[in-house]
Each structure stands twice: as structure tokens, then as C-alpha cells.
Amino acid sequence: MSTETASADATARPTRPQRMGRLPYTRKHTRVLLGSGTGWALDAMDVGLISFVGLAIATQWDLTRTEQSWLLTIGFVGMALGATFGGMLADRYGRRTVFAATLVIYGLATGASALVTGLAMLLLLRFVVGVGLGAELPVASTLVSELSPTRIRGRLVVILESFWALGWILAALIGFFVVPASEDGWRWAFALGMVPALYAAVIRWGLPESPLFLERRGREEEAEAVVRSFEESAGVPHEESGPLPPVPPKTPGVLWSARYRTRTIGIWLVWFCVNFSYYGAFIWLPTLLYAQGFDLVRSFGYTLIITLAQLPGYAVAAVLVETWGRRPTLATFLLGSAGAAVAFGMSGEVWQIIAAGCAMSFFNLGAWGALYAITPEIYPTSVRASGAGAAAGFGRIASIIAPLSVPIVLAAWGNAALFTLFGAAFVIGAAAVYLLLPEQAGDALDAT
């Protein structure tokens, strides 16, 4: 056989990413989803806990609004750094390895928070928690995206994101039953946050590494072993793989190159707007309800009810990302979030607060699911985790600004103005969605 014929034959064979993308959904995909999703839920539990614990600590330690703002915000400073550098590390050392390491970091720091005796030490530990958490989220979504069948890739990433709701509900339950139970209730809540550290060992050894990452790092035998394990799970015969397309030389600033610049601007804007409104509203929610005259237990109880509405929001988004597409789904849920935020700000009666809060929860978390589905898809394998991490890191700047801004806006203009501001941010985010071209639903991931 001539060299030209052999080359053509190799090119005609499917690549490993194509073999993965063609597979049906199997039990092995379920294990990946549950393994990543459980870690994701534990992350959400940790983030959610601070909104409940923060109010209890502020009451017990007699913190000022400014001190309480920093307690609620300092973790997002760490998340901004963790998301940015975690993605880079995942592109260098592997998705699974970084995923497990971040679980250990924030799990141990959360457990140590149960022992603090002053605000300064608690702020330091919350910063460390944020570093671990910020690095984990974009890495987990990248891993699931690269291991999923093409036709349901977006749906699986939304389902992964839906574990966030389970974690936040768990945080709300801890806030409702554990935190008010005693003066040390908030310490017991932090102690429960150590669970992620114990779970890290399971994540590290139980999940496969991304074959796209392995092949791009020259570890072809390992990549082939991962692909074959999924083919065996699906009962599909093995195929010989063709070569991946060559990777252009990786230069600094690739996210801002002519090919990706518009996508990067769009995805950074969406991440910024969603973070600003979500964390501004939900981190302060128990405190805002408490300030309206509800006692600690009732404010936590109403927050729990509102949190439950996240689950159907994810379920609807998981269907629509594959039928409508990523961009229409994300834009629709962001506009729904805007309307619900304005309605919440104008609510006075208990039923109005709960109804508008549930709508805000439904639309906002559905938007999060679609956002995590679209983010890893817009970049190639060589910078996928870095691109997702950079977008998440930029968005975390908004999650720092928003909780600090809440007391200022409340004091100057009141509750209605605050949630109108959140609604405006959602509208800007919806407009930015249409910079995320082309639509990726049904298309294979860029393997370069």
C-alpha cells in the first residue's frame, strides 16, 4: 500500500472523540454523571451554607452589615482565582486530577471553619474554600462534556448542573434544622462540609480521564483504553482510530484571537451578569427575609421552599438545550429571570414573596444549566478548560461585587430598586448570548 493510500485510509477512520460521540448512553456515562454530580452537589452545599451560617454568625457575633458582606463575599474572591488557574491546570495535568484536588482543598478548609474563634480566621478559610470551589466547577463540566455522546451532550451537562440544586437544598435543610438548633449550630454546619474531602478519593480513582485530553498530551494508549471501556459498556465493536487534526501552535492570548474573540466577549458578559444577579439575590436571601420581619426559622423555611423550585428549572432546561438549542434556551431563561427578579422586589405579601422567589429560582437555575452546557463547547480541546475557567473567573468578579453592593443599594433605594438592578443585569446577559456563535447543539466538540 502506498504512503498516500495509507494516509487516506487513516484519515477516513473515525477519531477517538468521534467514536465517543457516536456511542449510546450507557451505565458508564451514568457513573461519570453521578460521580461528578455528587461532587458538584457538595460544592453547592458549601456555597449555600454561608448564606445561612452568615446570618447566624452575624447575629451571634454582632457583626456590622459591612463585616457580614465580607463574610458572604470573601469566598468569591477565592473562586475568581480558583476558576482562572484551575482551568489552566486542568489543561496541563488533567481534568480528573484537578477535580479531585480541589475537593480536598475546600473540604478541609470548610471543616476547619467549624473551629474558628474570630472573624479574621474565618475570612481566611472562606477564601481558601473559594479557591478550591472555583477551580472545580468549570473542570467538572469540561470533563462531562468531553465524555458525553454528542446528541445529548448539552442535556448531560445541564443534568450535572442540576446537582447544584440538590446541594443547595441540602444546605437549606441544614440551615433550617441544624443552624438554629443551638449556639454552635453553625459550627456543626461547617463540620458537615468536610464530606467533600472524604469523597475526593472516590472521585480521583473512580472517574475516567478525558480521552481528548489524554490524546492531546501524547498518552494515546491511555486514551484508547478509556474509549474502549465506553465501547464495551455500550456493546459496540472497537474500531481503529484515525489521527486527530493537527493542533495549531498554541500562542498566548488564543481566547482573544480573531476566531474566538467574539465568543469570549459574549461568554464573559453572560457569566458576569448571571453571577451578579444570582449571588446578589440568593446569598442575601435569608438575611433579606429576616430584615422584612420574619424570624430566623421562618426566613430559612421560606428560602428552602424557594430553593426547591430549582429542580424543575433544570429539568426543563435539560430538555430545551437539545430541542431549542443552547442559545435560545439560555436567553429565554435569562429573560424569565429578569421578570421574576423585578416581581420579587415588588412583593409584599408572603404568597407573593414565595411565588416570585420560586419563579426566580426556576428561571435562574435553568439559565445556569444552559450556561454550563454552552461554555465548554465554544473552545477547542487544547484550551477548553482554560477558556471555561477564564469565563467563570471573570464572572466571579461580579459575585464579589454583588454581595458587597446589596447593603449600599438597599440603604439608598430599597428592595425594589435592588431587584430591578438584578433584572437589568439578566437582560444584558440575554442580549450577550447572541454573540455565542455558532450554535453547538448536535455538533461534535472541536478536538483541536
Short mmCIF file of C-alpha atoms in Angstrom, two decimals:
data_model
loop_
_atom_site.label_atom_id
_atom_site.label_comp_id
_atom_site.label_asym_id
_atom_site.label_seq_id
_atom_site.Cartn_x
_atom_site.Cartn_y
_atom_site.Cartn_z
CA MET A 1 0.00 0.00 0.00
CA SER A 2 1.40 3.41 -0.93
CA THR A 3 2.07 6.08 1.65
CA GLU A 4 -0.69 8.24 0.16
CA THR A 5 -3.21 5.36 0.33
CA ALA A 6 -2.30 4.56 3.94
CA SER A 7 -2.63 8.22 4.88
CA ALA A 8 -6.04 8.47 3.23
CA ASP A 9 -7.19 5.27 4.98
CA ALA A 10 -6.10 6.65 8.37
CA THR A 11 -7.87 9.93 7.72
CA ALA A 12 -11.09 8.10 6.80
CA ARG A 13 -11.15 6.23 10.12
CA PRO A 14 -13.08 7.89 12.97
CA THR A 15 -11.08 9.71 15.61
CA ARG A 16 -11.41 8.76 19.26
CA PRO A 17 -13.62 11.79 20.02
CA GLN A 18 -15.88 10.75 17.11
CA ARG A 19 -16.06 7.21 18.48
CA MET A 20 -17.04 8.60 21.89
CA GLY A 21 -19.57 10.97 20.39
CA ARG A 22 -21.36 8.25 18.41
CA LEU A 23 -21.93 5.98 21.41
CA PRO A 24 -25.36 5.50 23.00
CA TYR A 25 -25.87 6.44 26.63
CA THR A 26 -24.60 3.68 28.95
CA ARG A 27 -24.22 2.81 32.62
CA LYS A 28 -20.67 4.09 32.42
CA HIS A 29 -21.98 7.54 31.48
CA THR A 30 -24.29 7.31 34.49
CA ARG A 31 -21.32 6.61 36.75
CA VAL A 32 -19.47 9.64 35.36
CA LEU A 33 -22.54 11.82 35.83
CA LEU A 34 -23.20 10.61 39.38
CA GLY A 35 -19.53 10.81 40.35
CA SER A 36 -19.12 14.35 39.05
CA GLY A 37 -22.60 15.40 40.14
CA THR A 38 -22.13 14.30 43.74
CA GLY A 39 -19.01 16.42 43.96
CA TRP A 40 -20.95 19.27 42.37
CA ALA A 41 -23.77 18.94 44.91
CA LEU A 42 -21.30 19.02 47.78
CA ASP A 43 -19.85 22.21 46.28
CA ALA A 44 -23.30 23.80 46.21
CA MET A 45 -23.93 22.72 49.77
CA ASP A 46 -20.81 24.57 50.84
CA VAL A 47 -21.73 27.78 48.94
CA GLY A 48 -25.30 27.62 50.17
CA LEU A 49 -24.28 27.10 53.79
CA ILE A 50 -22.64 30.50 54.04
CA SER A 51 -25.93 32.28 53.31
CA PHE A 52 -27.49 30.55 56.34
CA VAL A 53 -24.43 30.38 58.55
CA GLY A 54 -23.57 34.01 57.75
CA LEU A 55 -26.83 35.27 59.23
CA ALA A 56 -26.40 33.13 62.37
CA ILE A 57 -22.80 34.28 62.88
CA ALA A 58 -23.72 37.92 62.22
CA THR A 59 -26.39 37.70 64.91
CA GLN A 60 -24.20 35.83 67.42
CA TRP A 61 -21.05 37.92 66.87
CA ASP A 62 -22.96 41.19 66.37
CA LEU A 63 -21.32 41.86 63.01
CA THR A 64 -21.92 45.07 61.13
CA ARG A 65 -23.50 44.92 57.66
CA THR A 66 -20.06 45.59 56.16
CA GLU A 67 -18.47 42.73 58.10
CA GLN A 68 -21.33 40.44 57.11
CA SER A 69 -20.89 41.49 53.47
CA TRP A 70 -17.25 40.45 53.55
CA LEU A 71 -18.12 37.14 55.19
CA LEU A 72 -20.56 36.42 52.37
CA THR A 73 -18.19 37.70 49.67
CA ILE A 74 -14.64 36.61 50.51
CA GLY A 75 -15.22 33.10 49.17
CA PHE A 76 -15.97 34.55 45.73
CA VAL A 77 -12.59 36.29 45.69
CA GLY A 78 -11.04 32.84 46.04
CA MET A 79 -13.44 31.45 43.43
CA ALA A 80 -12.29 34.05 40.88
CA LEU A 81 -8.68 32.95 41.30
CA GLY A 82 -9.53 29.26 41.51
CA ALA A 83 -11.63 29.27 38.34
CA THR A 84 -8.97 31.08 36.33
CA PHE A 85 -6.00 28.97 37.37
CA GLY A 86 -7.91 25.70 37.85
CA GLY A 87 -8.83 25.63 34.17
CA MET A 88 -5.21 26.17 33.17
CA LEU A 89 -4.06 23.38 35.47
CA ALA A 90 -6.74 21.04 34.08
CA ASP A 91 -5.48 21.63 30.53
CA ARG A 92 -1.98 20.76 31.72
CA TYR A 93 -2.43 17.99 34.30
CA GLY A 94 -5.85 16.53 33.53
CA ARG A 95 -9.49 17.14 34.35
CA ARG A 96 -9.87 14.31 36.86
CA THR A 97 -6.72 15.11 38.85
CA VAL A 98 -7.60 18.79 39.34
CA PHE A 99 -11.21 17.88 40.11
CA ALA A 100 -10.12 15.64 42.99
CA ALA A 101 -7.50 18.06 44.34
CA THR A 102 -9.99 20.91 44.55
CA LEU A 103 -12.41 18.75 46.55
CA VAL A 104 -9.70 18.15 49.15
CA ILE A 105 -8.78 21.84 49.38
CA TYR A 106 -12.20 23.24 50.01
CA GLY A 107 -13.44 20.27 52.05
CA LEU A 108 -10.66 20.55 54.62
CA ALA A 109 -10.94 24.35 54.78
CA THR A 110 -14.69 24.11 55.38
CA GLY A 111 -14.20 21.62 58.19
CA ALA A 112 -11.56 23.84 59.78
CA SER A 113 -14.06 26.73 59.71
CA ALA A 114 -16.04 24.95 62.43
CA LEU A 115 -13.21 25.62 64.89
CA VAL A 116 -12.64 29.35 64.35
CA THR A 117 -12.89 31.83 67.19
CA GLY A 118 -12.78 35.09 65.26
CA LEU A 119 -13.79 36.76 62.03
CA ALA A 120 -10.29 37.15 60.57
CA MET A 121 -9.54 33.41 60.62
CA LEU A 122 -12.98 32.60 59.24
CA LEU A 123 -12.47 35.04 56.35
CA LEU A 124 -9.11 33.43 55.54
CA LEU A 125 -10.59 29.93 55.49
CA ARG A 126 -13.57 31.05 53.38
CA PHE A 127 -11.06 32.43 50.86
CA VAL A 128 -9.32 29.03 50.67
CA VAL A 129 -12.71 27.33 50.29
CA GLY A 130 -13.43 29.63 47.36
CA VAL A 131 -10.16 28.77 45.62
CA GLY A 132 -11.00 25.07 45.66
CA LEU A 133 -14.61 25.54 44.68
CA GLY A 134 -13.86 27.98 41.86
CA ALA A 135 -11.38 25.59 40.29
CA GLU A 136 -13.68 22.58 40.50
CA LEU A 137 -16.84 23.76 38.72
CA PRO A 138 -15.54 24.55 35.18
CA VAL A 139 -13.26 21.49 35.30
CA ALA A 140 -16.15 19.14 36.13
CA SER A 141 -18.35 20.49 33.33
CA THR A 142 -15.46 20.15 30.87
CA LEU A 143 -14.89 16.52 31.88
CA VAL A 144 -18.55 15.55 31.50
CA SER A 145 -18.82 17.42 28.20
CA GLU A 146 -15.82 15.56 26.74
CA LEU A 147 -17.10 12.14 27.85
CA SER A 148 -20.72 12.55 26.65
CA PRO A 149 -22.46 11.30 23.48
CA THR A 150 -22.77 14.20 21.04
CA ARG A 151 -26.55 14.06 20.65
CA ILE A 152 -27.22 14.53 24.39
CA ARG A 153 -24.04 16.31 25.48
CA GLY A 154 -25.81 19.54 26.44
CA ARG A 155 -28.51 17.66 28.32
CA LEU A 156 -25.97 15.74 30.40
CA VAL A 157 -24.12 18.93 31.35
CA VAL A 158 -27.42 20.52 32.43
CA ILE A 159 -28.19 17.41 34.49
CA LEU A 160 -24.72 17.73 36.05
CA GLU A 161 -25.54 21.36 36.90
CA SER A 162 -28.86 20.26 38.41
CA PHE A 163 -26.91 18.60 41.21
CA TRP A 164 -26.27 22.17 42.33
CA ALA A 165 -29.94 22.37 43.31
CA LEU A 166 -29.62 19.19 45.37
CA GLY A 167 -26.64 20.64 47.20
CA TRP A 168 -28.37 23.97 47.81
CA ILE A 169 -31.46 22.15 49.10
CA LEU A 170 -29.21 20.17 51.44
CA ALA A 171 -27.71 23.47 52.63
CA ALA A 172 -31.21 24.85 53.18
CA LEU A 173 -32.16 21.76 55.20
CA ILE A 174 -29.03 22.13 57.33
CA GLY A 175 -29.84 25.81 57.71
CA PHE A 176 -33.40 25.03 58.76
CA PHE A 177 -32.74 22.10 61.14
CA VAL A 178 -29.10 22.38 62.31
CA VAL A 179 -28.08 26.05 62.40
CA PRO A 180 -30.91 27.36 64.65
CA ALA A 181 -30.80 24.32 66.94
CA SER A 182 -28.07 25.70 69.21
CA GLU A 183 -25.45 28.42 69.53
CA ASP A 184 -22.96 26.02 67.94
CA GLY A 185 -25.33 25.07 65.13
CA TRP A 186 -23.30 26.98 62.56
CA ARG A 187 -20.17 25.09 63.64
CA TRP A 188 -21.90 21.76 63.07
CA ALA A 189 -22.99 23.01 59.64
CA PHE A 190 -19.37 23.74 58.69
CA ALA A 191 -18.25 20.37 60.06
CA LEU A 192 -20.63 18.65 57.65
CA GLY A 193 -18.81 20.45 54.84
CA MET A 194 -15.82 18.16 55.36
CA VAL A 195 -17.64 15.43 53.45
CA PRO A 196 -16.11 16.58 50.11
CA ALA A 197 -12.61 15.85 51.38
CA LEU A 198 -13.56 12.23 52.11
CA TYR A 199 -15.29 11.94 48.77
CA ALA A 200 -12.21 13.18 46.87
CA ALA A 201 -10.55 9.74 46.92
CA VAL A 202 -13.60 8.21 45.23
CA ILE A 203 -13.57 10.90 42.55
CA ARG A 204 -9.84 10.53 41.88
CA TRP A 205 -9.89 6.80 41.27
CA GLY A 206 -13.46 6.22 40.18
CA LEU A 207 -13.76 8.52 37.16
CA PRO A 208 -12.07 8.13 33.78
CA GLU A 209 -9.86 10.88 32.41
CA SER A 210 -10.93 12.68 29.25
CA PRO A 211 -9.61 10.77 26.20
CA LEU A 212 -9.38 14.07 24.30
CA PHE A 213 -7.04 15.43 26.95
CA LEU A 214 -5.00 12.21 27.07
CA GLU A 215 -4.55 12.03 23.31
CA ARG A 216 -3.55 15.68 23.06
CA ARG A 217 -0.92 15.04 25.73
CA GLY A 218 0.51 12.13 23.72
CA ARG A 219 -0.92 9.44 26.03
CA GLU A 220 -2.61 7.53 23.22
CA GLU A 221 -2.68 4.11 24.90
CA GLU A 222 -4.50 5.55 27.91
CA ALA A 223 -6.90 7.42 25.63
CA GLU A 224 -7.64 4.24 23.69
CA ALA A 225 -8.27 2.32 26.91
CA VAL A 226 -10.86 4.91 28.04
CA VAL A 227 -12.66 4.86 24.67
CA ARG A 228 -12.70 1.06 24.59
CA SER A 229 -14.13 0.88 28.11
CA PHE A 230 -17.07 3.02 26.98
CA GLU A 231 -17.49 0.95 23.81
CA GLU A 232 -17.55 -2.24 25.87
CA SER A 233 -20.17 -0.71 28.16
CA ALA A 234 -22.30 0.07 25.09
CA GLY A 235 -21.70 -3.33 23.44
CA VAL A 236 -20.19 -1.59 20.42
CA PRO A 237 -17.32 -3.24 18.47
CA HIS A 238 -13.97 -1.49 18.65
CA GLU A 239 -12.68 0.49 15.69
CA GLU A 240 -9.22 1.60 14.72
CA SER A 241 -8.90 5.32 15.21
CA GLY A 242 -7.67 7.85 12.71
CA PRO A 243 -5.42 10.73 13.74
CA LEU A 244 -6.78 13.89 15.29
CA PRO A 245 -6.44 17.05 13.23
CA PRO A 246 -3.17 18.87 13.91
CA VAL A 247 -3.21 21.46 16.65
CA PRO A 248 -2.17 24.95 15.58
CA PRO A 249 0.75 26.31 17.61
CA LYS A 250 -0.61 27.44 20.96
CA THR A 251 0.14 31.11 21.42
CA PRO A 252 -0.65 33.41 24.34
CA GLY A 253 -4.00 35.11 24.02
CA VAL A 254 -5.68 32.40 21.93
CA LEU A 255 -9.03 33.18 23.61
CA TRP A 256 -8.76 36.68 22.14
CA SER A 257 -7.65 35.61 18.67
CA ALA A 258 -9.79 36.61 15.69
CA ARG A 259 -11.53 33.21 15.70
CA TYR A 260 -12.61 33.26 19.36
CA ARG A 261 -12.73 36.96 20.32
CA THR A 262 -16.49 37.48 19.85
CA ARG A 263 -17.30 34.24 21.68
CA THR A 264 -15.02 35.22 24.56
CA ILE A 265 -16.61 38.66 24.91
CA GLY A 266 -20.08 37.10 24.83
CA ILE A 267 -19.42 34.32 27.32
CA TRP A 268 -17.61 36.65 29.75
CA LEU A 269 -20.54 39.08 29.66
CA VAL A 270 -23.08 36.32 30.31
CA TRP A 271 -21.05 34.87 33.17
CA PHE A 272 -20.65 38.34 34.71
CA CYS A 273 -24.35 39.20 34.53
CA VAL A 274 -25.59 35.82 35.81
CA ASN A 275 -23.13 35.82 38.72
CA PHE A 276 -24.03 39.39 39.67
CA SER A 277 -27.75 38.76 39.90
CA TYR A 278 -27.72 35.19 41.22
CA TYR A 279 -25.28 35.67 44.07
CA GLY A 280 -26.51 39.16 44.87
CA ALA A 281 -30.00 37.76 45.37
CA PHE A 282 -29.55 34.24 46.73
CA ILE A 283 -26.61 34.73 49.09
CA TRP A 284 -28.51 37.55 50.83
CA LEU A 285 -31.96 35.92 50.59
CA PRO A 286 -32.27 34.62 54.19
CA THR A 287 -30.99 37.96 55.51
CA LEU A 288 -33.37 39.96 53.31
CA LEU A 289 -36.33 37.91 54.52
CA TYR A 290 -35.16 38.28 58.11
CA ALA A 291 -34.95 42.05 57.62
CA GLN A 292 -38.58 42.09 56.44
CA GLY A 293 -39.71 40.87 59.84
CA PHE A 294 -39.58 37.08 59.52
CA ASP A 295 -37.78 35.28 62.32
CA LEU A 296 -34.69 33.14 61.71
CA VAL A 297 -36.56 29.85 61.33
CA ARG A 298 -39.25 31.25 59.01
CA SER A 299 -36.74 33.06 56.80
CA PHE A 300 -34.78 29.80 56.44
CA GLY A 301 -38.03 27.89 55.78
CA TYR A 302 -39.12 30.26 53.01
CA THR A 303 -35.65 30.04 51.47
CA LEU A 304 -35.94 26.24 51.46
CA ILE A 305 -39.27 26.42 49.60
CA ILE A 306 -37.84 28.85 47.04
CA THR A 307 -34.78 26.63 46.60
CA LEU A 308 -36.92 23.58 45.72
CA ALA A 309 -38.06 25.39 42.54
CA GLN A 310 -34.54 25.00 41.15
CA LEU A 311 -35.14 21.34 40.29
CA PRO A 312 -37.93 21.81 37.69
CA GLY A 313 -35.94 24.72 36.22
CA TYR A 314 -33.05 22.38 35.50
CA ALA A 315 -35.37 19.67 34.17
CA VAL A 316 -36.98 21.99 31.60
CA ALA A 317 -33.59 23.42 30.55
CA ALA A 318 -32.18 19.89 30.09
CA VAL A 319 -34.88 19.17 27.51
CA LEU A 320 -34.77 22.52 25.74
CA VAL A 321 -30.98 22.71 25.21
CA GLU A 322 -31.27 19.80 22.76
CA THR A 323 -34.62 20.73 21.16
CA TRP A 324 -34.45 24.54 21.01
CA GLY A 325 -30.67 24.77 21.16
CA ARG A 326 -28.24 26.26 23.68
CA ARG A 327 -28.59 29.96 22.83
CA PRO A 328 -32.41 30.24 22.66
CA THR A 329 -32.75 28.28 25.91
CA LEU A 330 -30.18 30.39 27.75
CA ALA A 331 -31.65 33.69 26.50
CA THR A 332 -35.22 32.65 27.39
CA PHE A 333 -34.33 31.61 30.91
CA LEU A 334 -32.36 34.82 31.46
CA LEU A 335 -35.33 36.93 30.40
CA GLY A 336 -37.59 34.87 32.68
CA SER A 337 -35.09 35.51 35.50
CA ALA A 338 -35.29 39.25 34.83
CA GLY A 339 -39.09 39.33 35.10
CA ALA A 340 -39.09 37.19 38.24
CA ALA A 341 -36.42 39.36 39.92
CA VAL A 342 -38.44 42.54 39.35
CA ALA A 343 -41.59 40.82 40.67
CA PHE A 344 -39.72 39.64 43.78
CA GLY A 345 -38.51 43.15 44.52
CA MET A 346 -42.08 44.45 44.43
CA SER A 347 -43.57 41.65 46.55
CA GLY A 348 -45.00 42.41 49.97
CA GLU A 349 -47.27 39.54 50.94
CA VAL A 350 -45.88 36.15 51.92
CA TRP A 351 -47.53 34.37 48.97
CA GLN A 352 -46.10 36.97 46.57
CA ILE A 353 -42.61 36.59 48.00
CA ILE A 354 -42.74 32.80 47.71
CA ALA A 355 -44.29 32.79 44.21
CA ALA A 356 -41.86 35.35 42.79
CA GLY A 357 -38.94 33.71 44.61
CA CYS A 358 -39.82 30.30 43.17
CA ALA A 359 -40.07 31.80 39.66
CA MET A 360 -36.68 33.48 40.11
CA SER A 361 -35.23 30.20 41.33
CA PHE A 362 -36.77 28.22 38.42
CA PHE A 363 -35.56 30.54 35.66
CA ASN A 364 -32.20 31.44 37.17
CA LEU A 365 -31.05 27.88 37.76
CA GLY A 366 -32.33 26.77 34.36
CA ALA A 367 -30.14 29.54 32.91
CA TRP A 368 -27.17 28.26 34.89
CA GLY A 369 -27.68 24.80 33.42
CA ALA A 370 -27.73 26.11 29.85
CA LEU A 371 -24.70 28.31 30.56
CA TYR A 372 -22.61 25.40 31.78
CA ALA A 373 -23.69 23.40 28.72
CA ILE A 374 -22.60 26.05 26.24
CA THR A 375 -19.35 27.24 27.87
CA PRO A 376 -17.05 24.23 27.24
CA GLU A 377 -18.36 23.82 23.69
CA ILE A 378 -17.19 27.13 22.27
CA TYR A 379 -13.45 26.38 22.64
CA PRO A 380 -11.18 23.58 21.29
CA THR A 381 -9.79 20.78 23.47
CA SER A 382 -6.36 22.41 23.89
CA VAL A 383 -7.85 25.44 25.71
CA ARG A 384 -11.33 24.16 26.66
CA ALA A 385 -10.83 24.06 30.42
CA SER A 386 -8.77 27.26 30.34
CA GLY A 387 -11.49 29.06 28.37
CA ALA A 388 -14.25 27.82 30.65
CA GLY A 389 -12.20 28.69 33.72
CA ALA A 390 -11.39 32.19 32.44
CA ALA A 391 -15.08 32.90 31.78
CA ALA A 392 -16.03 31.59 35.22
CA GLY A 393 -13.19 33.57 36.82
CA PHE A 394 -14.35 36.81 35.19
CA GLY A 395 -17.89 36.06 36.29
CA ARG A 396 -16.73 35.63 39.88
CA ILE A 397 -15.71 39.28 39.89
CA ALA A 398 -19.43 40.03 39.72
CA SER A 399 -20.10 37.59 42.55
CA ILE A 400 -17.65 39.64 44.64
CA ILE A 401 -19.20 42.98 43.71
CA ALA A 402 -22.86 41.98 44.09
CA PRO A 403 -22.99 40.91 47.77
CA LEU A 404 -20.94 43.98 48.74
CA SER A 405 -23.33 46.22 46.79
CA VAL A 406 -26.53 44.87 48.36
CA PRO A 407 -26.37 46.84 51.64
CA ILE A 408 -25.47 50.03 49.76
CA VAL A 409 -28.32 49.77 47.25
CA LEU A 410 -30.80 48.73 49.94
CA ALA A 411 -29.91 51.69 52.12
CA ALA A 412 -30.08 54.17 49.25
CA TRP A 413 -33.03 52.96 47.14
CA GLY A 414 -34.69 49.97 48.77
CA ASN A 415 -35.62 46.40 47.89
CA ALA A 416 -37.50 47.15 44.65
CA ALA A 417 -34.55 49.05 43.15
CA LEU A 418 -32.14 46.28 44.16
CA PHE A 419 -34.06 43.56 42.34
CA THR A 420 -34.73 45.82 39.35
CA LEU A 421 -30.94 46.15 39.10
CA PHE A 422 -30.65 42.36 39.15
CA GLY A 423 -33.32 42.15 36.44
CA ALA A 424 -31.42 44.62 34.24
CA ALA A 425 -28.27 42.51 34.53
CA PHE A 426 -30.22 39.44 33.39
CA VAL A 427 -31.47 41.34 30.32
CA ILE A 428 -27.92 42.38 29.38
CA GLY A 429 -26.82 38.76 29.76
CA ALA A 430 -29.64 37.59 27.48
CA ALA A 431 -28.51 40.04 24.79
CA ALA A 432 -24.89 38.84 25.09
CA VAL A 433 -25.97 35.23 24.42
CA TYR A 434 -26.27 36.02 20.72
CA LEU A 435 -22.54 36.65 20.48
CA LEU A 436 -22.01 32.92 21.12
CA LEU A 437 -21.96 31.76 17.51
CA PRO A 438 -22.31 29.21 16.09
CA GLU A 439 -24.99 27.09 17.80
CA GLN A 440 -23.34 23.87 19.05
CA ALA A 441 -26.34 21.59 19.61
CA GLY A 442 -25.78 18.28 17.78
CA ASP A 443 -22.21 19.15 16.70
CA ALA A 444 -19.11 17.28 17.78
CA LEU A 445 -16.67 19.08 20.06
CA ASP A 446 -13.72 20.82 18.43
CA ALA A 447 -10.89 18.34 19.06
CA THR A 448 -8.02 20.68 18.10
#
